Structure formats: structure tokens, C-alpha cells
Coordinates of C-alpha atoms and ligand atoms in Angstrom, one line a residue:
X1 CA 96.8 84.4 117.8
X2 CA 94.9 81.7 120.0
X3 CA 97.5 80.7 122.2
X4 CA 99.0 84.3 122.6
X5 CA 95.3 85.7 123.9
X6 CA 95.5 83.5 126.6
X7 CA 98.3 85.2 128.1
X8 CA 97.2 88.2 130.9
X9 CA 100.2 91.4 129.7
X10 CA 99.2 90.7 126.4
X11 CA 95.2 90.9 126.7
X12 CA 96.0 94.5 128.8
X13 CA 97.7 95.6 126.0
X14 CA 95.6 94.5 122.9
X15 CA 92.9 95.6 125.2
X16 CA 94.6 99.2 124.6
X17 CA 95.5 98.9 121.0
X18 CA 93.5 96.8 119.3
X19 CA 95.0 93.4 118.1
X20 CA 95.7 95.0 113.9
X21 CA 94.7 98.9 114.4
X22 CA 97.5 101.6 112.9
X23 CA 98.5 104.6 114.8
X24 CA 96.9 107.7 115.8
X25 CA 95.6 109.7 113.6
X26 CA 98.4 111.2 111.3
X27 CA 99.0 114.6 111.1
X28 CA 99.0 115.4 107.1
X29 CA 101.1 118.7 106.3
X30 CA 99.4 120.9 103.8
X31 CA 100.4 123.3 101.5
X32 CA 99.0 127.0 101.8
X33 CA 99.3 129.2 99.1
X34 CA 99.5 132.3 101.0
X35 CA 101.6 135.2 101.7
X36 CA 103.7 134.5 104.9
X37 CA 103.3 138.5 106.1
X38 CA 99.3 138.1 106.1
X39 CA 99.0 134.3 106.7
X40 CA 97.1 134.2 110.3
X41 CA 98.1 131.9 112.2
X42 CA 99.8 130.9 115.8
X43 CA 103.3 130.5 114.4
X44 CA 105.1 130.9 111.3
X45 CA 108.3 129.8 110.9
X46 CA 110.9 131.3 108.9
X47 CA 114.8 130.1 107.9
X48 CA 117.4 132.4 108.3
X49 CA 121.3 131.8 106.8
X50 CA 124.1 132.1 108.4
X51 CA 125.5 135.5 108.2
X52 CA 122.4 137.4 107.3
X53 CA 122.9 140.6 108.2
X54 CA 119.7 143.0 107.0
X55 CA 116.3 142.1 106.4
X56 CA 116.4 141.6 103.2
X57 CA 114.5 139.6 100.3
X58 CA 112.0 137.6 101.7
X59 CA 112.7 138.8 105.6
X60 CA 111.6 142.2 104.1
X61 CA 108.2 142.0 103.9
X62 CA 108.3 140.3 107.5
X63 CA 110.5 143.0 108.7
X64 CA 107.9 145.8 107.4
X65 CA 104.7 144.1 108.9
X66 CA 107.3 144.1 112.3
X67 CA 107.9 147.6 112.4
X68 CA 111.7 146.3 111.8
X69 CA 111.8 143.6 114.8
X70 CA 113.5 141.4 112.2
X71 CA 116.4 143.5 111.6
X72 CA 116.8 144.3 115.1
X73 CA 117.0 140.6 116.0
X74 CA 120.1 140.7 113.6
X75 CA 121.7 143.9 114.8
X76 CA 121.1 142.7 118.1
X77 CA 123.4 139.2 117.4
X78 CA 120.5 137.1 118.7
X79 CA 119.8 135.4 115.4
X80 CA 123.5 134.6 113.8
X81 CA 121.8 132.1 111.4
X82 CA 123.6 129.1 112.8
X83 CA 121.7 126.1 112.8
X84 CA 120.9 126.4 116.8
X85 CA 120.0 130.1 116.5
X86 CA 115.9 131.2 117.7
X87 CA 114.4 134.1 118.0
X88 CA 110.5 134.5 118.4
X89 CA 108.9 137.8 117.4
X90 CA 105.7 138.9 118.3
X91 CA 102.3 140.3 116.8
X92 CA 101.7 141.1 113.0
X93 CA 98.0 142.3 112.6
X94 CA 95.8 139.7 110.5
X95 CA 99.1 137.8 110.1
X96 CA 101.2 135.6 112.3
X97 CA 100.8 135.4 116.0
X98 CA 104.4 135.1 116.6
X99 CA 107.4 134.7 113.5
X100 CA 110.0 132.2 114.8
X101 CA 113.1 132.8 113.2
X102 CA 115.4 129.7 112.6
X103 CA 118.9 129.3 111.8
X104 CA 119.4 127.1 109.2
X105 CA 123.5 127.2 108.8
X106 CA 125.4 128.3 105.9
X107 CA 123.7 129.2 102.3
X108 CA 126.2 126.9 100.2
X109 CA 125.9 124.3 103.1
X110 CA 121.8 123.8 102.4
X111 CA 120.3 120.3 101.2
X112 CA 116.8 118.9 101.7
X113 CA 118.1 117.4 105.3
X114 CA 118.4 120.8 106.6
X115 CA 114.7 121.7 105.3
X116 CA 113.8 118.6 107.1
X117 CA 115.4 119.6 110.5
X118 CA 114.0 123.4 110.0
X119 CA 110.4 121.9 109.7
X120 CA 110.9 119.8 112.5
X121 CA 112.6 122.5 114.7
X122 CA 109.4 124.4 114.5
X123 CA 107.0 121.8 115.5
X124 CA 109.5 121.5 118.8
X125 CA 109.0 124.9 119.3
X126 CA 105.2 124.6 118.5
X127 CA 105.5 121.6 121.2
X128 CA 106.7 123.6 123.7
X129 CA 104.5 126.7 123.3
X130 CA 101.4 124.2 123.7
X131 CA 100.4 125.5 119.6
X132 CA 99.0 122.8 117.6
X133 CA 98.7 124.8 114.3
X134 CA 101.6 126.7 112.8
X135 CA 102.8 127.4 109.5
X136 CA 106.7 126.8 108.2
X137 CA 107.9 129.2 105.0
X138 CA 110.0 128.2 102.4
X139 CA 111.4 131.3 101.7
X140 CA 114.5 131.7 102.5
X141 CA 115.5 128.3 101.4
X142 CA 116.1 129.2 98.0
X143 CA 119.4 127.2 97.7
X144 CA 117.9 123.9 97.9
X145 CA 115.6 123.1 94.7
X146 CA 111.7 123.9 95.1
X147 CA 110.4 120.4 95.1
X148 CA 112.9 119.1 97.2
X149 CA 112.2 121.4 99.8
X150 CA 108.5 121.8 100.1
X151 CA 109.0 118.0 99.8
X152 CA 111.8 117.7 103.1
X153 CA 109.8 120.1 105.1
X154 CA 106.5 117.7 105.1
X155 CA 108.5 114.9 105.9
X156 CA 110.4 116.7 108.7
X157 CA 106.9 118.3 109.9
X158 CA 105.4 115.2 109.8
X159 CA 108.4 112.8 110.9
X160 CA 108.2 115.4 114.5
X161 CA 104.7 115.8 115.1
X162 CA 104.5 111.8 115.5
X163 CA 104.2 110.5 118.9
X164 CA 104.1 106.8 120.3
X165 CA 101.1 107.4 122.8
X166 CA 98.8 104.0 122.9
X167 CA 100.2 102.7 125.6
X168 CA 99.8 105.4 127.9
X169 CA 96.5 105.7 129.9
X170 CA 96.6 109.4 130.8
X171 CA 99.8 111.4 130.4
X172 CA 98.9 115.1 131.8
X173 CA 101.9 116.6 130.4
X174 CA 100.8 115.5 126.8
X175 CA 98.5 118.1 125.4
X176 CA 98.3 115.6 122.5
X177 CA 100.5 117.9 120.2
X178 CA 101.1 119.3 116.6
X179 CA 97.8 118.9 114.8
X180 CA 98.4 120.4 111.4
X181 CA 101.3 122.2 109.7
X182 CA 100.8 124.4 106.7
X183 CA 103.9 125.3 104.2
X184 CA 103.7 128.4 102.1
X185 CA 106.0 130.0 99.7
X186 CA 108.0 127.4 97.5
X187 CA 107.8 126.6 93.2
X188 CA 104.9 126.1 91.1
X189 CA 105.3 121.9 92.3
X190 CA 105.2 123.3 95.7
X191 CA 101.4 121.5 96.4
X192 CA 102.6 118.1 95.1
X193 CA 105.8 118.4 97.0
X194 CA 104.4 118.8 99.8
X195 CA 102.0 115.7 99.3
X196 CA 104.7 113.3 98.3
X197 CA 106.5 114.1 101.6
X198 CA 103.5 114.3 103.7
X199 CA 102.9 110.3 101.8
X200 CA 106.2 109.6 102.8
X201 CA 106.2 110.5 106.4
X202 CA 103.1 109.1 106.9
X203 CA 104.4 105.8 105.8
X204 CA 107.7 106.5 108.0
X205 CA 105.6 106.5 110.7
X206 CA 103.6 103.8 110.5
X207 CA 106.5 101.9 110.3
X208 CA 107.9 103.7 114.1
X209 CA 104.1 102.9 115.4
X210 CA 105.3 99.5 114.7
X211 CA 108.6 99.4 115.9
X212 CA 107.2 101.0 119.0
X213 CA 104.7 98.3 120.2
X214 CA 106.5 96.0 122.8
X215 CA 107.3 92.6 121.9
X216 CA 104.3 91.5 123.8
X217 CA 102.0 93.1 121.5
X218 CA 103.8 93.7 118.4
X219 CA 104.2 89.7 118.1
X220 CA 104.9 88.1 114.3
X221 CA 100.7 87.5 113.9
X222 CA 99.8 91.1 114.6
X223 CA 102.3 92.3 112.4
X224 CA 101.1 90.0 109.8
X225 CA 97.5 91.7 111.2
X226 CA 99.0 95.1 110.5
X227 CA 100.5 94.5 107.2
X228 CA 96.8 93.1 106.1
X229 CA 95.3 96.0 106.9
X230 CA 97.1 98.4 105.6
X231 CA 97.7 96.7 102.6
X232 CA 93.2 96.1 102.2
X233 CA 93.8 100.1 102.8
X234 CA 95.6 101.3 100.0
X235 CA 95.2 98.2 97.6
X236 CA 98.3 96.1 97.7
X237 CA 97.5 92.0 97.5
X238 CA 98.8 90.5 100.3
X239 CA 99.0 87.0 101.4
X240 CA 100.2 85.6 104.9
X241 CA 102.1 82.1 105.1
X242 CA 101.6 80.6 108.7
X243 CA 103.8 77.9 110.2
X244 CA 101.7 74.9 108.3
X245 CA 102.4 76.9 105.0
X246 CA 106.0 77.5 105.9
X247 CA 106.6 73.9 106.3
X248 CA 104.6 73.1 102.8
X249 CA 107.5 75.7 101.2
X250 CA 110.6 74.3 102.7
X251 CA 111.2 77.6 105.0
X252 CA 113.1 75.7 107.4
X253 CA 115.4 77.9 108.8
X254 CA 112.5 80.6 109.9
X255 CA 110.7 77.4 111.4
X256 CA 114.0 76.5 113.3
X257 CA 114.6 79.8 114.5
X258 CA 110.8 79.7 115.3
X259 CA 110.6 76.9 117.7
X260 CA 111.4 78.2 120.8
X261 CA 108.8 80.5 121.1
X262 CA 105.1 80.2 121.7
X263 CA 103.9 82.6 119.3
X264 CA 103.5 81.1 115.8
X265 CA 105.9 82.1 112.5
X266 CA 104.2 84.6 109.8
X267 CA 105.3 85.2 106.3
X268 CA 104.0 88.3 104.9
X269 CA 104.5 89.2 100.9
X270 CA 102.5 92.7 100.1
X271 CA 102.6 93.4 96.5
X272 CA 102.1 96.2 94.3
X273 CA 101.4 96.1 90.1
X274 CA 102.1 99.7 89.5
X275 CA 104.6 98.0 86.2
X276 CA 103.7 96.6 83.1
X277 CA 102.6 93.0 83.4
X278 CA 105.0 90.8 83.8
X279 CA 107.6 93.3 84.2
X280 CA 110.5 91.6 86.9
X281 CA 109.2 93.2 90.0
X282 CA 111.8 95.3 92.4
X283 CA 111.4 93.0 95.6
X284 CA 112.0 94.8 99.8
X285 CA 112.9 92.1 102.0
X286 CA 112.5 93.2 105.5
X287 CA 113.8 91.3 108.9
X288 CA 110.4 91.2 111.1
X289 CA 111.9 89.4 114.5
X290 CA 109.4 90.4 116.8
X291 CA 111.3 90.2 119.6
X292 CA 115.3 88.7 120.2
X293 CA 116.1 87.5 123.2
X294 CA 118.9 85.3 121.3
X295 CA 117.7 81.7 121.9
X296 CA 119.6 79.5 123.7
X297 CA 123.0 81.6 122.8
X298 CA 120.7 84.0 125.6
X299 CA 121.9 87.4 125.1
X300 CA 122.2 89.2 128.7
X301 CA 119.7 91.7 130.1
X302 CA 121.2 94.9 130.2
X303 CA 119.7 96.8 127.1
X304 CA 117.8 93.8 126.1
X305 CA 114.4 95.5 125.8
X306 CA 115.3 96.9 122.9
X307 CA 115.4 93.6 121.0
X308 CA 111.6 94.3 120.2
X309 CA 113.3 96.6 117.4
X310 CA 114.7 94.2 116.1
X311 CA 111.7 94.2 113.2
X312 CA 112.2 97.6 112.4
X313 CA 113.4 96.1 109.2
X314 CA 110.0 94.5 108.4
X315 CA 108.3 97.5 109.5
X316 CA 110.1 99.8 107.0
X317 CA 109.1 97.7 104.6
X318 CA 105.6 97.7 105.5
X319 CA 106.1 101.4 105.6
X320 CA 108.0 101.5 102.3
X321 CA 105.3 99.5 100.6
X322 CA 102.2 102.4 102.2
X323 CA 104.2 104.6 100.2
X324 CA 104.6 102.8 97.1
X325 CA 100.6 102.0 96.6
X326 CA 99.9 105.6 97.6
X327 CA 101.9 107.0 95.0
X328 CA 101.2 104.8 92.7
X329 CA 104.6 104.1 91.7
X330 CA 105.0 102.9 87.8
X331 CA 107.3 99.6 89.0
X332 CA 106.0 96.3 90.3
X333 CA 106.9 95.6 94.0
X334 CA 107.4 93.3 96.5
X335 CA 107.6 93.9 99.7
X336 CA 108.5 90.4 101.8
X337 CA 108.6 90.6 105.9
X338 CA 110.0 87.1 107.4
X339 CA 108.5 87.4 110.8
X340 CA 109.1 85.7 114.1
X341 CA 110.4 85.4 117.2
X342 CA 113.6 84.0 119.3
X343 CA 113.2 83.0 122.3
X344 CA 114.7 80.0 124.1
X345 CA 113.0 77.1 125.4
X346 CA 112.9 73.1 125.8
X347 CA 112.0 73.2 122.1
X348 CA 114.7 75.6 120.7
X349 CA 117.0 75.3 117.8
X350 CA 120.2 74.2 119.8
X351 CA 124.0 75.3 118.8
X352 CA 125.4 72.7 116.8
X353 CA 121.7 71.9 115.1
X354 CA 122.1 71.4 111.9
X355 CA 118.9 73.0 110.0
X356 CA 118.0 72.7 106.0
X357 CA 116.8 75.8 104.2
X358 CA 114.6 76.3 101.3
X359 CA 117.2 77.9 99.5
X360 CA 118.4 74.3 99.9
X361 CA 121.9 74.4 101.9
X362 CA 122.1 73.1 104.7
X363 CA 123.6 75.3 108.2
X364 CA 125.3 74.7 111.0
X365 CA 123.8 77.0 114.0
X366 CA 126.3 78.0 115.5
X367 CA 125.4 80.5 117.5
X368 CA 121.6 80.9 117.7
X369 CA 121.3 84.9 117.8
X370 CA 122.8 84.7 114.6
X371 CA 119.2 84.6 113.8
X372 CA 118.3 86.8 111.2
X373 CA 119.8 85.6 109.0
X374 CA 118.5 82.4 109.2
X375 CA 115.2 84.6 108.5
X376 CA 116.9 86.3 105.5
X377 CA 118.1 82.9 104.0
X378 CA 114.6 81.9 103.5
X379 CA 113.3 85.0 102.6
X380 CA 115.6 85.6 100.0
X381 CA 115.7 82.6 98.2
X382 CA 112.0 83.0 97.8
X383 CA 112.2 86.3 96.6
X384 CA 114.9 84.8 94.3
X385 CA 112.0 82.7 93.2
X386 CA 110.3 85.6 91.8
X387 CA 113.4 86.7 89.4
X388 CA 113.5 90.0 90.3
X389 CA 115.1 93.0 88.2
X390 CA 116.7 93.8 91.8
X391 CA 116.1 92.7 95.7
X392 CA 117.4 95.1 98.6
X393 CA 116.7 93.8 101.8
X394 CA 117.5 95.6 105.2
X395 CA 118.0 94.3 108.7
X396 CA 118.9 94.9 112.4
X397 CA 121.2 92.1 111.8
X398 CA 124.8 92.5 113.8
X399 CA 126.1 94.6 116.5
X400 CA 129.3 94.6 114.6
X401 CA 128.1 97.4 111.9
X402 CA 127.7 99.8 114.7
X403 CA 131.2 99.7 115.0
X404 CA 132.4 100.0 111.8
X405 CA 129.7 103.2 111.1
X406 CA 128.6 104.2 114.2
X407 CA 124.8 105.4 114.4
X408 CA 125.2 108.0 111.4
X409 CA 125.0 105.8 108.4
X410 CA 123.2 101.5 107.9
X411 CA 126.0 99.5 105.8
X412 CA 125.2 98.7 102.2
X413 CA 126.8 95.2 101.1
X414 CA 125.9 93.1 97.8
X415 CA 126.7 91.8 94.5
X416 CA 126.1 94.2 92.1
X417 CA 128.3 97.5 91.6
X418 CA 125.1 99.4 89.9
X419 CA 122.3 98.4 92.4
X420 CA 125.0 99.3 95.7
X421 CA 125.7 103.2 94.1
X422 CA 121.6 103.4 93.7
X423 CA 121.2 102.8 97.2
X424 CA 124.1 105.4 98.5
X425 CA 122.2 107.7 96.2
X426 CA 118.9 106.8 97.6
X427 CA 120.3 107.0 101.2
X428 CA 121.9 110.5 100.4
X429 CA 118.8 111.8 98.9
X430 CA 116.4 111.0 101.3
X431 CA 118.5 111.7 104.2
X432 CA 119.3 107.8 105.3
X433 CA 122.5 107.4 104.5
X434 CA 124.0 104.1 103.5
X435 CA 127.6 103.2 102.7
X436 CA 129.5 100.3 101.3
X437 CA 131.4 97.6 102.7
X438 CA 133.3 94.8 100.4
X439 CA 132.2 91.3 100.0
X440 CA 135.2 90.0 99.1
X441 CA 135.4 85.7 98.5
X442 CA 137.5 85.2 101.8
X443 CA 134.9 86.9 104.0
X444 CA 132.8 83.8 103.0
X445 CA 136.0 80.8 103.9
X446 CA 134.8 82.1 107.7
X447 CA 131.8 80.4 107.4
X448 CA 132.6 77.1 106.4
X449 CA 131.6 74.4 108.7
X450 CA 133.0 70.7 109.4
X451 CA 129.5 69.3 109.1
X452 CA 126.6 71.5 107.1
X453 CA 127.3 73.5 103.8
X454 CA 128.4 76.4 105.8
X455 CA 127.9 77.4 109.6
X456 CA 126.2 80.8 110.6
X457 CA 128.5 82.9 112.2
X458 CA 132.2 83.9 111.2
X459 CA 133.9 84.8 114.4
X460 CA 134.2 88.4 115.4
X461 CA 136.3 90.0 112.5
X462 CA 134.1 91.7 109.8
X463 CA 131.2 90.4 112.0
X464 CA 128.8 92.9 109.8
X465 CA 130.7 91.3 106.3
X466 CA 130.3 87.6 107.4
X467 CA 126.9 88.1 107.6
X468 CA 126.1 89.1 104.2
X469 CA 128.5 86.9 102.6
X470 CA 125.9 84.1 105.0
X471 CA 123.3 86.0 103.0
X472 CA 124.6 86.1 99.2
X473 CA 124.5 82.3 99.5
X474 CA 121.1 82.6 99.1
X475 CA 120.1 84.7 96.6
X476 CA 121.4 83.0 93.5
X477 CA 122.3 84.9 90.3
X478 CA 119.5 87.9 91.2
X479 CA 121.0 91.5 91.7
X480 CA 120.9 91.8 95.5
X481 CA 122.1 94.0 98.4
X482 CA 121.7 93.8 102.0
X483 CA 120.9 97.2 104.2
X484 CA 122.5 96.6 107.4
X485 CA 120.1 99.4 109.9
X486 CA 121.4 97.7 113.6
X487 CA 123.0 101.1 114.1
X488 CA 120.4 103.3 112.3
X489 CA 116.6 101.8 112.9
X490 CA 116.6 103.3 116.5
X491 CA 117.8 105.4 119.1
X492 CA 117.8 107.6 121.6
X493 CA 116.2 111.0 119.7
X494 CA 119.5 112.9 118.3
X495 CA 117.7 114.4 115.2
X496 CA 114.8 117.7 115.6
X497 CA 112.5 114.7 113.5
X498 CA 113.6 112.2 115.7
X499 CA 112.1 111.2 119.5
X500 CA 113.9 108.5 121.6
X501 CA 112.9 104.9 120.1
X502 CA 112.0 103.6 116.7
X503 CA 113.4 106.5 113.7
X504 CA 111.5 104.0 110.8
X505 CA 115.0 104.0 108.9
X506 CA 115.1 102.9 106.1
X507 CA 111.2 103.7 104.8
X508 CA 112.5 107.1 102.8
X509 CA 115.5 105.3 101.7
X510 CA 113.6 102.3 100.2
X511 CA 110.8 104.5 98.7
X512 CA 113.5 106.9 97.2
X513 CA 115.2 103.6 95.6
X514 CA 112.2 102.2 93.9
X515 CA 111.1 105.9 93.0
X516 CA 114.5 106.2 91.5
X517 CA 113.7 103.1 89.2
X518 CA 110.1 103.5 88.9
X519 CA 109.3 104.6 85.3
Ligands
BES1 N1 119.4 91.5 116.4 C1 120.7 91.2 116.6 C2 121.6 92.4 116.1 C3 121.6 93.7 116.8 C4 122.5 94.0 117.7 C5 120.6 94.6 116.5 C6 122.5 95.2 118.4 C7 120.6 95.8 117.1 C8 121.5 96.2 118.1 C9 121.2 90.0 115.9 O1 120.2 89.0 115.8 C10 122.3 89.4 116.7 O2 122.1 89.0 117.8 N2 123.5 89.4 116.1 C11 124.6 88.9 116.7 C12 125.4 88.0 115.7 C13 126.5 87.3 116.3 C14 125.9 86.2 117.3 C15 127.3 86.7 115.3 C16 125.5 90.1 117.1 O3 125.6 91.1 116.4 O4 126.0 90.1 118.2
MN2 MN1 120.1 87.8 117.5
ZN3 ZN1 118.2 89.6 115.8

């Protein structure tokens, strides 16, 4: 922290943010329970399936209080119910300002993900309109369950509202934005619903505010910083390991990876004793490189500002673990975040260095952008430490798993059968999708090395694979699997919930996992 306040594009920038402070204030979704015809306010939104062609059910009423506007927005063909279909309608007395109808796709075709983009759709609109309250319905939605929709439309409400603005002096075309969303209609669980995915966004997007901050701010002590305060916020215990400590526990390979930067090393562990005592804790390793510039193996400019994502792993976890104290989830957790940067320098960890790690093996670095999982190897033989019932941990850790899945799903790789097909579950449930690769024996013969116990790259084929077959050398006997999110944890804005930068993949995947084993 000492040594990095000295520097002048840091101080501007701490000056702006504060050196540990969390985002803006959140917008919180809130459940109404009112009657969407006489709720007043600016903009209600309303879903509308594919193929609807009266006003009927719960467009009725709407319809009635709009001297019929709804059903001629059908007859006209303006609102076909596909999924890109608006119409706004204006001006129900003591109700809403203006009814936005939504198309929301096919009946048989609706899950909690299109909830999530219906919510979010409407805040867009909302966004443009310069309207900072409105109101989403539920009815309509009927095909999805009650929870799990009141539940998706928070999150998508909450997941669009949010907005990276700290480092902007003075932006005239930001009016600031969504303020508040209620949701009516919905079950008899509709309130709690609603909370839980309010909880859940809110901890999604904490973890963007992270991923956000440049390298020069976001460095390994601040997210240490961050991970403090949060956790003194909702009551986790957390402890921070700096470089001095590192070297005490044998975490060799983050010290190696480590030394070409300025900016010290930081080992965060947040944990949460929602189990029975002594109960094997569920442990969420996250990858918290601050910034990657690749070391001495320098990776080249083009693109390379993005390489201050590459802790979106740690901050999903910090996210992930928000969540878990908020809800007071019934397991015990652990949420890890190996944090540092890679940089090169006179001091650097050279190619052909040979490096020891705590987990004991020694590693031949190859290739020194191959650095996360130099991370990951000390992070998860620590965690093995703890004997976990499980470990998942998750990582912007190779270009290579964008091409095998593209941007649409992170790669799920481990060794255990059962703990893999609760994390596809977890992924399809929440709407971040993982999917398997093998870890066959062979993957790991491409990592054996002529000098160390095994080098830390495997060549180019199954570039994603070698790199969990570096990682399973590390976690011993425990039940583990690796989240691959290079392809997932940012981007350039496709999804309504979604803005160009850090998405906070996988937050709702890891809190759906540990709700999913929480008693
Ligand atoms: N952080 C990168 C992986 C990455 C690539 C994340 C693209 C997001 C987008 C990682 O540290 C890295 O550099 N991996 C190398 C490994 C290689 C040297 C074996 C890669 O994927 O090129
Ligand atoms: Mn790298
Ligand atoms: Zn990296």
C-alpha cells in the first residue's frame, strides 16, 4: 500500500474512489403487492408470449383500464410477442404512466433467464426514457415457477440498473439512472423471491465494481481492502496473508509469480459458519490477478487492457461469499482469493525458473503467463488443508477455452463425477452456464518436464485441459473442479443485464452451488 501511494495515476484515482470503498449505492428491487391496472407509477412493464392474439387473462384488465389499446397493439401486428417486440402504451388514470409491453418469446420456451432479460429490458427502456422508477409484472409469466421468477426478475432489474461510474468526473449524458424497480403480481413467496435475487444481484455487482477498477487501482492490497470490508459488513471472518506471511506458509509459486511487480502479494480467505461446527466447509477459490501483462513471456498490446479482468475470478468470489453471509446460508464456506500481479521486471520469475510450491512439487516455468495457475496451485493445496466436503474454484485462466466454448458457456473440469453435474446444474439454474470437458491421464503426460516435477504449460492442444490437469496436482484426494470463466467473466454487453465490461460470472453460479448443498 506504501509503495503503491507514491505513484501519481494511482493517487488521482484513489483520490476518486477511495482506496477500500464498494460501489454506488445499489439499487434494491422491491416487491409491491399491488394490482398492475391501478399501480401508479412512470412505467410498468408487462410480458407478452409469442402468439398472443387477444387481451386476455392478465392483459385484460390492462386492456380495460386502456380503453382496448392492448388489443389493438395485437391486431395491429406491432407486438408479435417475440422476444424483440415493444410497444409502449399511454395513460391509465391513477395507474401507470405508460404500460410497456414486452415480448418475451414462446410460452413452452420460458425459464427464469427470460424473466431475467424481461426485467432487464425494461430498465433499458426506463434508461432511455430518462424514468428512474418503474414497475415490472409478473403476470404473464405464468410458465416459469413463482419463486423463480419474482427471483430472475430482481436479479435481471438489478444486474441492468448497475453502472461502473467512479471514474468519471462529470458525464452529462448520465442522468445517473434506474433508482428503484418494484415487481408485482407473482406467488405467495413472491416478497422473499424477490429479496433473494435482489441479494444476489447485489453481490453480482459488487463483484463487476471490482472487475471494473483498472489495474492501477484495483491492485492485489485494495482487493484485499475490499474483501475486508465487505466481509466486517455482513460478518464473515476474514484474514489477509501478505508477502512475509506467504513466505512463513510455503506459497511459493504466488511469491514467484509475485516478483516482478512492485505491488505486494495478498491472500484473502473470507469465511462463513452458517454449518454445524465442524462440519467440512464447501471452499470457492477465486483467481484475483490484478492485472496480466504476462511477465517476461510479455503478452502484446493489442487487447491487453483487459488483463485487469483477469480477477474477475476473485471478485466473484468475493461477490459469492456477500451473498452467502446475507442469506445466511446453512453450510460453512470458504471463500479463498490468491491475489497478485504479473508484470515483468529485473526481478521476474524467468522461463526455465524452477519454483517450489506449498503443495510441495516443484515447476518448471515454462512460460510465465501461464500464471494462474501458479496462483491456483497454492491456493488449492491450502484449501486442501482445510478438508473440504467439496472445492470449486473459477478462473480467467486460458485463452484456449474460448475456443472450445466460445463466450456462451465457462468450462467445468475436475475429479469428481457428482460435484461436475452440480455445477452444470448450478450454471443452468442460475443462468451461467458451465459445461464439461475430460480430464483424461494423458492430458497430464503434456506437462512433464526434464527437470521439475512437471512444467506449466502443455503446448497448444487442449490448452484449457492441460491446465487443470496442472491444477488437479494440487488438490490431493479433496473433491474438486475448476470453472474455467476466460470466455464468460467479461465482454462486450451482449445480454439486456449486461453492459460492455465486467458480467461478475460466476457469482449466481457459485451462490446457486452452495445454495444447492446448503442444508
Ligand atoms: N489470463 C490469461 C488467460 C486469458 C486469456 C484470460 C484471454 C482472458 C482472456 C492467462 O494467464 C494466460 O495468459 N494464459 C495463457 C496460457 C498459455 C501461456 C499456456 C493463454 O491462454 O494464452
Ligand atoms: Mn497470463
Ligand atoms: Zn492470467
Amino acid at each position: 500500500m506504501e509503495r503503491s501511494g507514491e505513484s501519481r495515476e494511482l493517487w488521482v484515482a484513489v483520490h476518486l474512489i477511495g482506496s477500500a470503498s464498494q460501489s454506488d449505492p445499489q439499487m434494491q428491487p422491491r416487491y409491491v403487492d399491488s394490482d398492475a391496472p391501478s399501480h401508479a407509477t412512470a412505467l410498468l412493464a408487462v410480458a407478452v408470449v409469442k402468439g398472443t392474439a387477444e387481451a386476455e387473462g392478465s392483459l385484460a384488465p390492462l386492456d380495460a383500464a386502456l380503453n382496448g389499446a392492448v388489443a389493438r397493439a395485437l391486431a395491429s401486428g406491432d407486438m408479435k410477442g417475440r422476444a424483440k417486440d415493444e410497444v409502449v402504451l399511454y395513460g391509465i388514470e391513477g395507474g401507470p404512466d405508460r404500460v410497456l409491453l414486452l415480448g418475451v418469446g414462446a410460452s413452452d420456451e420460458l425459464d427464469p433467464e427470460s424473466v431475467r432479460r424481461f426485467a432487464a429490458r425494461a430498465v433499458r427502456v426506463a434508461e432511455r426514457l430518462g424514468i428512474t422508477l418503474l414497475s415490472v409484472s409478473l403476470d404473464g409469466l405464468g410458465q416459469v415457477d413463482d419463486d423463480d421468477a419474482a427471483q430472475a426478475a430482481a436479479e435481471g432489474a438489478a444486474l441492468a440498473a448497475w453502472k461502473f461510474r467512479e471514474l468519471k468526473s462529470g458525464d452529462e449524458d448520465d442522468d445517473g439512472g434506474v433508482t428503484g424497480v418494484d415487481v408485482l403480481g407473482g406467488g405467495e413467496g413472491a416478497a422473499d423471491a424477490v429479496a433473494l435475487g435482489a441479494t444476489i444481484g447485489a453481490a453480482e455487482n459488487l463483484a463487476r465494481t471490482l472487475q471494473s477498477r483498472p489495474g492501477n487501482v484495483a491492485t492485489p492490497s485494495h482487493i484485499a481492502a475490499a474483501a475486508q470490508r465487505m466481509s466486517e459488513d455482513v460478518g464473515l471472518t476474514v484474514t489477509v496473508f501478505d508477502e512475509a506471511r506467504m513466505q512463513e506458509e510455503g506459497m511459493h509459486a504466488i511469491l514467484a509469480v509475485s516478483r516482478g511487480s512492485e505491488e505486494e502479494a495478498r491472500f484473502i480467505i473470507m469465511e462463513h459458519n452458517g454449518g454445524a461446527e465442524g462440519e467440512a466447509p464447501l471452499v470457492l477459490v477465486g483467481k484475483g490477478l490484478s492485472f496480466d501483462a504476462g511477465g517476461i513471456s510479455l503478452k502484446p498490446p493489442a487487447g491487453m487492457e483487459d488483463m485487469k479482468f483477469d480477477m474477475s475470478g476473485g471478485a466473484a468470489v468475493i461477490g459469492a461469499m456477500k451473498a452467502i453471509a446475507e442469506l445466511d446460508l446453512k453450510a460453512n464456506v470458504v471463500g479463498i482469493v490468491p491475489s497478485s500481479e504479473n508484470l515483468p521486471s529485473g526481478t521476474a520469475v524467468k522461463p526455465g525458473d524452477v519454483i517450489d510450491t506449498l503443495g510441495g512439487k516443484t515447476v518448471e516455468v515454462i512460460n510465465t503467463d501461464a500464471e494462474g495457475r501458479l496462483l491456483l496451485a497454492d491456493a488449492l493445496a491450502y484449501a486442501a488443508k482445510l478438508n473440504p466436503a467439496a472445492m470449486v474454484d473459477c478462473a480467467t485462466l486460458t485463452g484456449a477455452v474460448v475456443i472450445a466454448l466460445g463466450h456462451h458457456a465457462a468450462a467445468v473440469i475436475g475429479n469428481d463425477e457428482d460435484l461436475i453435474q452440480q455445477l452444470i446444474a448450478a450454471g443452468s439454474d442460475s443462468g451461467q452456464r458451465c459445461w464439461p470437458l475430460p480430464l483424461w491421464k494423458e492430458y497430464s503426460e503434456q506437462l512433464e518436464s526434464d527437470t521439475a516435477d512437471l512444467k506449466n504449460i502443455g503446448g497448444r492442444p487442449g490448452g484449457a485441459i492441460t491446465a487443470a490437469a496442472f491444477l488437479s496436482e494440487f488438490v490431493g484426494d479433496t473433491a474438486w473442479a475448476h470453472l474455467d470463466v476466460a470466455g464468460t467473466a467479461y465482454g462486450d454487453g451482449e445480454l439486456p443485464y449486461q453492459r460492455k465490461g465486467g458480467y461478475g460470472f460466476p457469482t449466481r453460479l457459485l451462490v446457486q452451488w452452495v445454495r444447492s448443498r446448503a442444508g
